[in-house]
XYZ file of C-alpha atoms in Angstrom:
586
model
C 114.735 79.262 71.607
C 113.799 80.911 68.380
C 115.142 84.193 68.827
C 118.646 81.776 69.376
C 118.392 80.155 66.718
C 117.961 83.143 65.381
C 121.044 84.872 66.765
C 123.291 81.780 65.581
C 122.177 82.231 61.469
C 123.071 85.469 61.792
C 126.272 84.953 63.773
C 127.091 81.932 60.292
C 125.255 84.734 57.423
C 128.098 86.488 59.143
C 130.577 85.044 58.763
C 130.557 83.773 55.856
C 130.471 86.948 54.848
C 133.481 87.793 56.854
C 135.713 85.718 54.881
C 134.604 86.448 52.005
C 135.630 90.122 52.268
C 138.569 89.633 54.507
C 141.299 91.054 51.426
C 144.240 89.855 52.926
C 142.828 86.054 52.016
C 142.290 84.526 48.174
C 139.357 83.680 47.514
C 138.787 79.950 48.876
C 136.803 77.192 46.396
C 137.051 73.688 45.555
C 136.526 72.347 42.388
C 134.507 68.478 42.363
C 136.990 65.682 39.690
C 136.161 62.076 40.463
C 138.808 61.249 37.509
C 139.476 58.017 35.784
C 137.170 56.364 38.847
C 134.286 57.952 38.419
C 134.650 58.114 34.681
C 134.909 53.761 34.894
C 132.029 53.570 37.079
C 129.569 55.020 34.805
C 130.882 52.847 32.114
C 130.530 49.392 34.372
C 126.599 51.278 35.224
C 126.096 51.268 31.268
C 127.315 48.407 31.241
C 125.268 46.305 33.185
C 122.015 48.320 32.262
C 123.227 47.020 28.544
C 123.196 43.573 30.260
C 120.082 44.003 32.130
C 118.239 45.505 28.586
C 118.019 48.673 30.824
C 117.671 52.179 29.252
C 118.288 49.821 26.005
C 116.667 52.166 23.152
C 117.829 49.799 20.454
C 118.910 45.981 19.340
C 122.296 44.864 16.887
C 121.180 41.962 15.059
C 124.326 40.069 14.174
C 124.563 36.549 13.166
C 120.614 35.435 14.818
C 122.140 37.046 17.817
C 120.755 39.971 19.152
C 122.489 42.806 20.920
C 120.197 45.539 23.390
C 122.305 48.287 23.098
C 121.960 52.330 23.907
C 122.122 54.196 20.910
C 123.714 57.239 22.619
C 126.575 55.108 24.209
C 127.600 53.506 20.590
C 127.730 57.087 18.659
C 130.397 57.907 21.926
C 132.199 55.886 20.621
C 130.908 55.506 16.624
C 131.596 57.506 13.877
C 129.413 54.862 12.358
C 126.997 54.773 14.666
C 126.890 58.072 14.643
C 126.089 59.482 11.439
C 122.810 56.675 11.338
C 121.214 57.663 14.843
C 122.298 61.095 13.992
C 120.880 61.550 9.724
C 117.863 60.679 8.348
C 119.258 57.256 7.492
C 116.120 54.898 7.838
C 118.161 52.354 10.006
C 118.558 55.338 12.622
C 114.628 55.294 13.334
C 114.473 51.419 13.254
C 114.435 49.333 16.950
C 116.231 46.495 15.942
C 119.509 46.663 13.349
C 120.625 44.432 11.425
C 124.175 44.240 10.769
C 125.740 41.272 8.085
C 129.148 39.581 7.007
C 129.506 40.042 10.360
C 130.438 38.046 13.671
C 128.731 37.816 16.247
C 131.394 36.855 18.653
C 133.369 39.712 17.203
C 130.327 42.192 17.712
C 130.633 40.936 21.879
C 134.838 41.902 21.806
C 133.685 45.493 20.238
C 130.474 45.791 22.791
C 132.471 44.492 25.811
C 135.530 47.542 23.858
C 132.972 50.652 23.933
C 131.519 49.771 27.607
C 134.547 49.413 29.340
C 137.076 50.534 27.836
C 138.866 47.485 27.168
C 139.389 44.292 24.490
C 141.767 41.651 23.885
C 143.397 41.477 20.823
C 145.038 38.441 19.456
C 146.837 36.386 16.997
C 142.927 34.244 15.792
C 140.468 37.893 16.442
C 142.625 40.363 15.104
C 141.173 40.270 11.620
C 137.966 40.402 12.220
C 138.044 43.211 14.746
C 139.670 45.026 12.039
C 137.136 44.132 9.451
C 134.543 45.031 12.018
C 136.393 48.679 13.462
C 136.673 50.098 9.920
C 132.988 49.507 9.181
C 131.813 51.191 12.607
C 134.715 53.217 12.239
C 136.145 53.044 15.601
C 139.796 54.910 14.613
C 141.429 54.216 17.600
C 140.851 50.605 18.423
C 141.820 49.702 13.791
C 144.813 51.159 14.661
C 145.516 49.336 17.522
C 144.931 46.634 15.873
C 147.349 47.653 13.174
C 149.488 47.766 15.695
C 149.337 44.466 16.625
C 149.642 42.450 12.744
C 153.093 45.346 12.246
C 154.658 43.593 15.203
C 153.180 40.257 14.012
C 155.028 40.434 10.507
C 157.084 37.595 10.012
C 158.302 35.761 6.648
C 155.718 33.280 6.791
C 153.174 35.457 6.726
C 153.970 38.747 5.532
C 152.636 38.516 2.296
C 149.197 37.575 3.555
C 149.145 40.498 5.737
C 150.576 42.924 2.833
C 147.275 41.326 1.218
C 144.380 42.054 4.129
C 145.825 45.647 4.919
C 145.639 45.827 0.587
C 141.879 45.291 1.426
C 141.263 47.182 3.415
C 143.191 50.526 1.886
C 145.438 50.698 5.207
C 149.046 52.842 3.337
C 151.049 52.347 6.030
C 150.041 49.037 7.101
C 150.243 48.025 3.501
C 153.868 49.469 2.912
C 155.680 48.150 6.392
C 154.906 44.025 4.894
C 155.881 45.047 1.529
C 159.046 46.177 2.433
C 159.270 43.667 5.146
C 158.831 40.651 2.360
C 161.528 42.735 0.163
C 163.771 42.740 3.027
C 163.209 39.224 4.099
C 163.267 37.712 0.229
C 165.206 34.601 1.200
C 163.511 33.488 4.318
C 160.322 34.275 2.244
C 159.980 32.990 -1.166
C 160.707 29.831 1.336
C 157.509 29.704 2.736
C 153.586 28.504 1.223
C 152.594 32.612 1.041
C 155.357 32.739 -2.007
C 154.406 29.552 -4.099
C 150.725 30.746 -4.022
C 151.274 34.560 -5.123
C 150.038 35.243 -8.845
C 152.332 36.484 -11.622
C 151.978 39.936 -11.059
C 152.684 39.989 -8.208
C 155.798 38.133 -8.123
C 157.168 40.146 -11.435
C 156.504 43.218 -9.673
C 158.682 42.757 -6.303
C 161.315 40.596 -9.796
C 161.634 43.939 -11.081
C 161.804 46.069 -7.277
C 164.601 48.623 -7.305
C 163.922 47.674 -3.488
C 164.646 44.063 -3.520
C 167.176 42.967 -0.909
C 168.939 39.611 -1.954
C 172.536 38.376 -1.409
C 173.302 37.218 -4.878
C 170.870 36.634 -7.662
C 171.306 32.936 -7.843
C 168.056 33.464 -4.846
C 165.615 34.775 -6.969
C 166.035 32.661 -9.950
C 165.796 29.684 -7.614
C 162.586 31.065 -6.333
C 161.750 31.574 -9.978
C 162.361 28.292 -10.811
C 160.171 27.398 -7.312
C 157.382 29.142 -7.790
C 156.918 27.574 -11.748
C 157.196 23.784 -10.461
C 154.471 24.585 -7.864
C 151.787 24.228 -10.849
C 153.536 23.533 -13.474
C 151.333 22.798 -15.922
C 150.154 26.131 -15.039
C 152.758 27.977 -14.571
C 155.109 27.612 -16.854
C 153.644 29.649 -19.657
C 155.409 31.955 -17.492
C 158.531 31.180 -17.148
C 159.515 33.758 -19.963
C 158.270 36.444 -18.294
C 158.808 35.791 -14.776
C 162.998 35.304 -16.517
C 163.267 38.410 -17.459
C 163.691 40.007 -14.510
C 165.956 37.332 -13.555
C 169.425 38.766 -13.716
C 171.208 36.104 -15.737
C 174.327 37.332 -16.556
C 175.061 37.619 -12.759
C 174.805 34.982 -11.851
C 179.012 32.662 -11.660
C 178.880 30.998 -15.351
C 179.215 27.558 -13.931
C 176.542 27.585 -12.530
C 174.785 29.173 -15.208
C 175.751 26.739 -17.240
C 174.663 23.363 -14.760
C 171.413 24.820 -13.179
C 169.472 27.386 -15.111
C 170.710 25.722 -19.532
C 170.781 22.655 -18.126
C 166.814 22.790 -16.320
C 164.321 20.656 -18.873
C 161.268 23.367 -18.484
C 163.975 26.477 -19.685
C 165.151 23.095 -22.442
C 161.800 23.185 -23.567
C 160.736 27.600 -23.307
C 161.605 29.263 -27.069
C 161.216 32.197 -25.778
C 163.920 32.173 -23.160
C 166.342 31.296 -25.650
C 167.172 34.578 -25.665
C 167.654 35.967 -22.054
C 170.260 32.819 -22.039
C 171.803 34.516 -25.588
C 172.162 37.098 -23.444
C 174.000 35.829 -20.540
C 176.467 34.124 -22.213
C 177.631 37.573 -24.189
C 177.776 38.945 -21.153
C 180.176 36.239 -20.032
C 181.710 36.984 -22.890
C 182.456 40.901 -23.203
C 181.171 41.587 -19.686
C 180.068 45.430 -19.381
C 180.219 46.121 -22.304
C 176.494 44.904 -22.492
C 174.383 47.044 -21.086
C 171.181 46.227 -20.223
C 169.262 46.096 -16.957
C 169.731 42.088 -16.364
C 173.484 43.640 -15.985
C 173.388 45.837 -13.799
C 173.461 44.781 -9.609
C 170.899 45.230 -7.538
C 170.670 48.122 -5.459
C 171.125 45.881 -2.397
C 172.794 43.134 -3.381
C 176.433 42.080 -2.698
C 177.487 42.425 -6.054
C 177.864 46.333 -6.653
C 179.455 49.150 -9.136
C 181.915 50.579 -8.584
C 184.175 53.328 -9.986
C 188.077 53.449 -10.209
C 190.492 56.152 -11.380
C 193.183 56.050 -12.307
C 197.019 58.775 -12.334
C 195.741 61.266 -13.607
C 197.778 65.436 -12.949
C 197.842 67.474 -10.318
C 195.905 70.991 -9.456
C 198.777 72.372 -11.476
C 199.286 69.904 -13.989
C 203.168 69.509 -13.277
C 202.787 66.198 -11.029
C 201.892 62.916 -12.110
C 199.885 61.084 -9.873
C 200.522 57.010 -9.462
C 197.172 56.141 -7.311
C 194.711 53.431 -7.983
C 191.219 54.796 -6.139
C 188.266 52.599 -5.744
C 185.032 54.478 -5.142
C 181.299 52.900 -3.414
C 178.570 54.932 -4.465
C 176.268 53.329 -2.181
C 178.939 53.657 0.767
C 180.198 57.274 -0.033
C 183.799 55.444 1.128
C 187.712 54.951 -0.975
C 189.704 51.979 -1.494
C 193.312 53.064 -2.233
C 194.041 49.927 -5.210
C 196.938 48.792 -6.301
C 199.550 51.644 -7.983
C 200.956 50.551 -11.465
C 204.330 49.775 -11.270
C 206.515 52.167 -12.012
C 203.607 53.935 -14.666
C 203.670 57.810 -13.490
C 202.276 59.408 -16.751
C 199.314 60.940 -18.012
C 197.183 61.663 -21.042
C 196.992 57.625 -21.034
C 193.671 55.768 -22.058
C 191.644 53.514 -19.623
C 188.563 50.987 -19.888
C 187.403 47.850 -19.016
C 186.853 44.652 -20.489
C 185.652 41.342 -18.619
C 185.375 43.341 -15.490
C 189.646 44.130 -15.546
C 190.544 47.680 -15.764
C 193.440 48.104 -18.966
C 195.488 51.262 -19.864
C 197.245 52.188 -23.155
C 199.999 54.671 -23.792
C 200.423 58.132 -21.859
C 202.789 60.906 -22.485
C 205.559 60.472 -23.768
C 204.195 58.767 -26.386
C 204.592 55.289 -24.607
C 203.250 51.892 -26.225
C 203.185 49.931 -22.606
C 199.300 48.732 -22.399
C 199.169 46.646 -18.247
C 195.623 45.766 -16.807
C 194.241 45.514 -13.685
C 192.917 42.277 -12.939
C 190.206 43.549 -10.278
C 190.058 39.954 -8.720
C 193.341 39.690 -7.561
C 194.153 43.822 -7.391
C 196.922 43.118 -8.781
C 198.831 45.061 -12.528
C 199.936 42.333 -14.751
C 201.598 43.987 -17.679
C 201.042 42.727 -21.576
C 201.876 42.746 -25.253
C 203.166 46.866 -26.318
C 200.500 49.264 -28.578
C 201.994 48.864 -32.108
C 202.949 52.506 -32.107
C 203.174 54.643 -28.878
C 201.220 57.625 -27.902
C 199.156 59.724 -25.992
C 196.214 61.298 -26.017
C 194.356 58.507 -27.564
C 191.195 57.012 -26.398
C 190.254 53.484 -25.437
C 186.732 51.562 -26.479
C 185.923 47.867 -25.863
C 183.455 46.169 -29.177
C 182.847 43.231 -29.209
C 184.959 41.490 -26.595
C 188.119 44.047 -28.313
C 189.565 46.375 -27.040
C 190.390 49.735 -29.679
C 192.506 51.733 -28.475
C 192.385 54.995 -31.784
C 193.834 57.947 -32.823
C 196.517 60.332 -30.813
C 199.474 61.937 -30.611
C 203.245 60.583 -30.797
C 204.853 64.076 -30.324
C 205.274 65.285 -33.663
C 201.801 64.391 -35.879
C 198.588 63.936 -34.660
C 197.625 60.114 -34.999
C 195.407 57.932 -37.786
C 196.146 54.829 -36.817
C 193.766 52.121 -34.775
C 195.034 49.034 -33.092
C 192.864 46.523 -32.002
C 193.463 43.765 -28.924
C 193.310 40.274 -28.674
C 192.824 38.969 -24.752
C 192.799 35.721 -26.239
C 196.668 35.981 -28.395
C 197.769 39.217 -25.930
C 198.247 40.603 -29.360
C 197.652 44.115 -31.063
C 196.521 44.211 -34.702
C 196.324 47.261 -37.416
C 192.863 48.549 -38.453
C 191.937 50.935 -40.971
C 193.570 53.679 -39.734
C 190.512 57.069 -39.379
C 189.509 59.300 -42.243
C 191.094 62.213 -39.897
C 193.592 62.313 -37.829
C 193.016 63.148 -34.383
C 194.138 63.520 -30.839
C 192.241 64.180 -27.472
C 189.054 63.355 -28.830
C 186.166 61.201 -27.128
C 185.550 57.282 -28.236
C 183.192 54.953 -27.799
C 181.220 52.041 -28.505
C 176.958 51.725 -29.210
C 175.499 49.811 -30.934
C 178.256 47.548 -32.051
C 180.120 50.257 -33.732
C 183.435 51.984 -32.190
C 182.375 56.222 -32.440
C 185.305 58.922 -32.653
C 183.320 62.312 -31.639
C 185.046 66.097 -32.423
C 188.839 65.712 -30.980
C 192.059 68.104 -32.269
C 193.237 67.916 -35.656
C 197.120 70.387 -34.222
C 198.070 73.000 -31.977
C 195.330 75.284 -32.690
C 192.761 74.291 -34.436
C 189.614 70.778 -33.743
C 187.271 69.081 -35.314
C 183.804 68.786 -35.544
C 183.437 65.412 -36.758
C 181.646 62.103 -36.787
C 183.611 59.135 -37.447
C 182.716 55.722 -36.667
C 183.481 52.235 -37.304
C 181.843 48.729 -38.634
C 183.936 45.873 -37.627
C 181.888 43.723 -39.342
C 183.510 45.447 -42.822
C 186.391 47.529 -41.384
C 185.267 50.914 -42.398
C 185.153 54.391 -41.028
C 181.410 56.728 -42.559
C 181.108 60.357 -41.711
C 177.721 61.430 -39.520
C 175.979 64.601 -38.485
C 178.441 66.893 -36.549
C 179.106 67.087 -33.300
C 177.125 71.125 -32.046
C 180.655 72.538 -31.001
C 184.483 72.008 -32.385
C 186.401 70.887 -28.813
C 188.962 68.947 -27.419
C 189.879 67.202 -24.596
C 186.165 65.232 -23.896
C 184.521 62.485 -23.026
C 181.877 60.039 -23.835
C 179.264 57.592 -22.498
C 177.555 55.335 -23.583
C 174.064 54.857 -21.132
C 171.064 53.103 -22.599
C 171.991 53.401 -26.468
C 172.075 57.177 -26.335
C 175.639 58.427 -25.844
C 176.457 60.958 -23.959
C 179.181 63.971 -23.898
C 181.217 65.743 -21.628
C 183.858 68.734 -21.447
C 186.184 70.381 -24.107
C 186.102 73.562 -21.417
C 182.141 73.776 -21.789
C 179.813 73.662 -19.090
C 176.711 71.887 -21.196
C 176.582 67.784 -21.996
C 175.446 66.418 -25.184
C 173.360 63.595 -26.165
C 173.832 61.989 -29.595
C 171.243 59.277 -30.538
C 173.151 57.100 -32.898
C 169.703 55.524 -34.846
C 168.233 58.648 -35.938
C 172.510 60.337 -35.968
C 170.857 63.484 -33.909
C 172.302 65.735 -31.258
C 171.083 66.999 -28.391
C 171.896 69.465 -25.379
C 170.583 67.127 -22.254
C 171.481 69.592 -19.097
C 174.524 72.692 -17.771
C 176.971 71.298 -15.745
C 177.576 74.222 -12.319
C 181.175 75.347 -14.145
C 182.751 74.613 -17.830
C 185.811 71.034 -17.482
C 187.924 69.309 -20.131
C 189.853 66.331 -19.256
C 187.028 64.683 -16.811
C 186.570 61.393 -15.725
C 183.491 60.305 -17.073
C 181.515 56.848 -17.094
C 178.783 55.111 -16.440
C 177.632 54.047 -12.536
C 174.475 52.862 -11.018
C 172.308 54.318 -14.466
C 173.762 57.333 -13.286
C 176.713 59.419 -15.537
C 179.221 60.802 -13.480
C 181.712 62.991 -14.128
C 184.944 63.444 -12.410
C 188.093 65.752 -11.577
C 188.869 67.243 -15.359
C 190.366 70.811 -15.271
C 188.713 74.108 -14.841
C 188.527 77.003 -17.074
C 190.976 78.524 -15.115
C 193.369 75.571 -15.921
C 193.680 74.204 -12.652
C 192.377 70.488 -11.547
C 189.473 70.314 -9.824
C 188.390 67.494 -7.368
C 184.732 68.522 -7.788
C 182.115 65.296 -8.888
C 178.837 65.007 -10.480
C 176.772 62.882 -11.426
C 174.253 63.386 -14.901
C 170.692 61.239 -14.178
C 169.594 61.108 -18.298
C 166.131 59.889 -16.579
C 165.128 62.998 -14.805
C 167.876 65.674 -16.464
C 169.076 66.163 -13.852
C 172.490 66.960 -12.455
C 174.096 66.838 -9.020
C 177.336 67.385 -6.680
C 178.555 64.402 -5.105
C 181.127 64.511 -2.399
C 184.683 65.421 -3.589
C 187.653 63.472 -5.150
C 191.260 61.765 -3.060
C 192.792 65.062 -4.955
C 192.210 67.061 -7.359
C 192.988 65.154 -10.897
C 193.161 65.709 -15.133
C 193.604 63.342 -17.391
C 193.431 60.461 -15.743
C 191.530 57.381 -16.447
C 187.927 56.377 -15.341
C 186.245 53.205 -14.818
C 183.168 51.060 -13.966
C 183.133 47.483 -12.519
C 181.912 45.302 -10.792
C 182.748 43.665 -6.713
C 181.785 41.380 -4.354
C 180.798 43.239 -0.920
C 181.550 41.062 1.372
C 185.744 40.872 0.039
């Protein structure tokens, strides 16, 4: 028997040796992997131990209720417990750990998650779970709560969720809640949470450029609803709030009936300047320059640019086109062309959101107005003196036509147009006759910068007109002697471009001082210049080769940066370029 067993053992050993030595076969191996089922079984066993108090080595005391646990399991799930038990903290060596300001029911849910890997997050427990998972540094569970709250955002709760997220420094949820509020402001402002906001919060949202409203009336009504929710405590904040309501953009009839007739506003003397600003805007249009007269970024009302006529690339053809450019969509739309008007070197400006052009080559005295409401050109009273290479500007509700050329002489004459009487009147002449100068209104005065004094010579004079006494004065000269220049006023600073210079200059009327502020990619002259969306648009013009260009740029005075924009519809120079407001649902 012993011999047989020995022979059998020898046979098995020999067989195993032969298996491993067979060079024709790969080396065999086997890996035991029970996978998730094994892990789940272990968790179930640990959980049953916890519930039975077997092998537990620490007790969590929560709101008077004891929870026997295993330090290893807690540490494996929570950075908070890992630091407590693995460090020198006194609590790490205690048998009972008291955690305050959390509920026992929430702790029970988290322990079930730690030991079982499952938890149901719902509206009535998400805040407690997030708060506790944040405290215990269970990042996966905390992130799951954030995702759940993001999916629950609604106009009735977004402000509460934002405040909750901010208290736990959850930047992503705070930002998403704020963006939701700004995008759904119309609906949010109708709910109770909106009425419970503090004044600083409300001002922050009203002043945010990302606020989405179809029209400014919505903002005004939301502010008044908030104030009337607690008039005694809030009426003192009315002026601070209305400063961030763009009253000039309200419908004039609505302004007269709803704003000026409102009892709370009538009782607030601090609000009077804001009402005056709105009235002034209704009379003078975009001559009133303030943040409150600019449409919000996402309103149905937006600033658009109108490009009128001009010369083609070679300067031979006079273009009949009128094109509208929407900076937000970067789309062009064709508007009505001026009937039978194919002139160059005319002047253009806006008044009360309509576009005016006058004169043009050769010595025309025609004046036309484009109704922005009707998209129709209407001929109005002619200039008293035909002219071209002149400029127009609006000042205190009237249009001024300044200088120019009549084919023989540079002109010093200045004319003023009154829309009510549809007539032109003659004003005090320029101290020095000029053509192709820059003309702009700023701080209730008219400025004529540079220009040509004859065929070969230019001037650096700055001639300033005060309509109060109908007199001209000379100010600090320009830092250049150029013609074919353009100017605009933005935030009470004058900016000058052109004259075959690549530099952009600024002039501060209050300080009577000049400054070089930016550089274009190349020199330009006879370009279009207009303010839109707080930036200066430089459109077309002629380059150093005397050819028209379709290039477009923006200059941002805040950052000092120049950026190239999509090109014009065609190469053009000596054209009109202005900005008006247009409702986007038209």
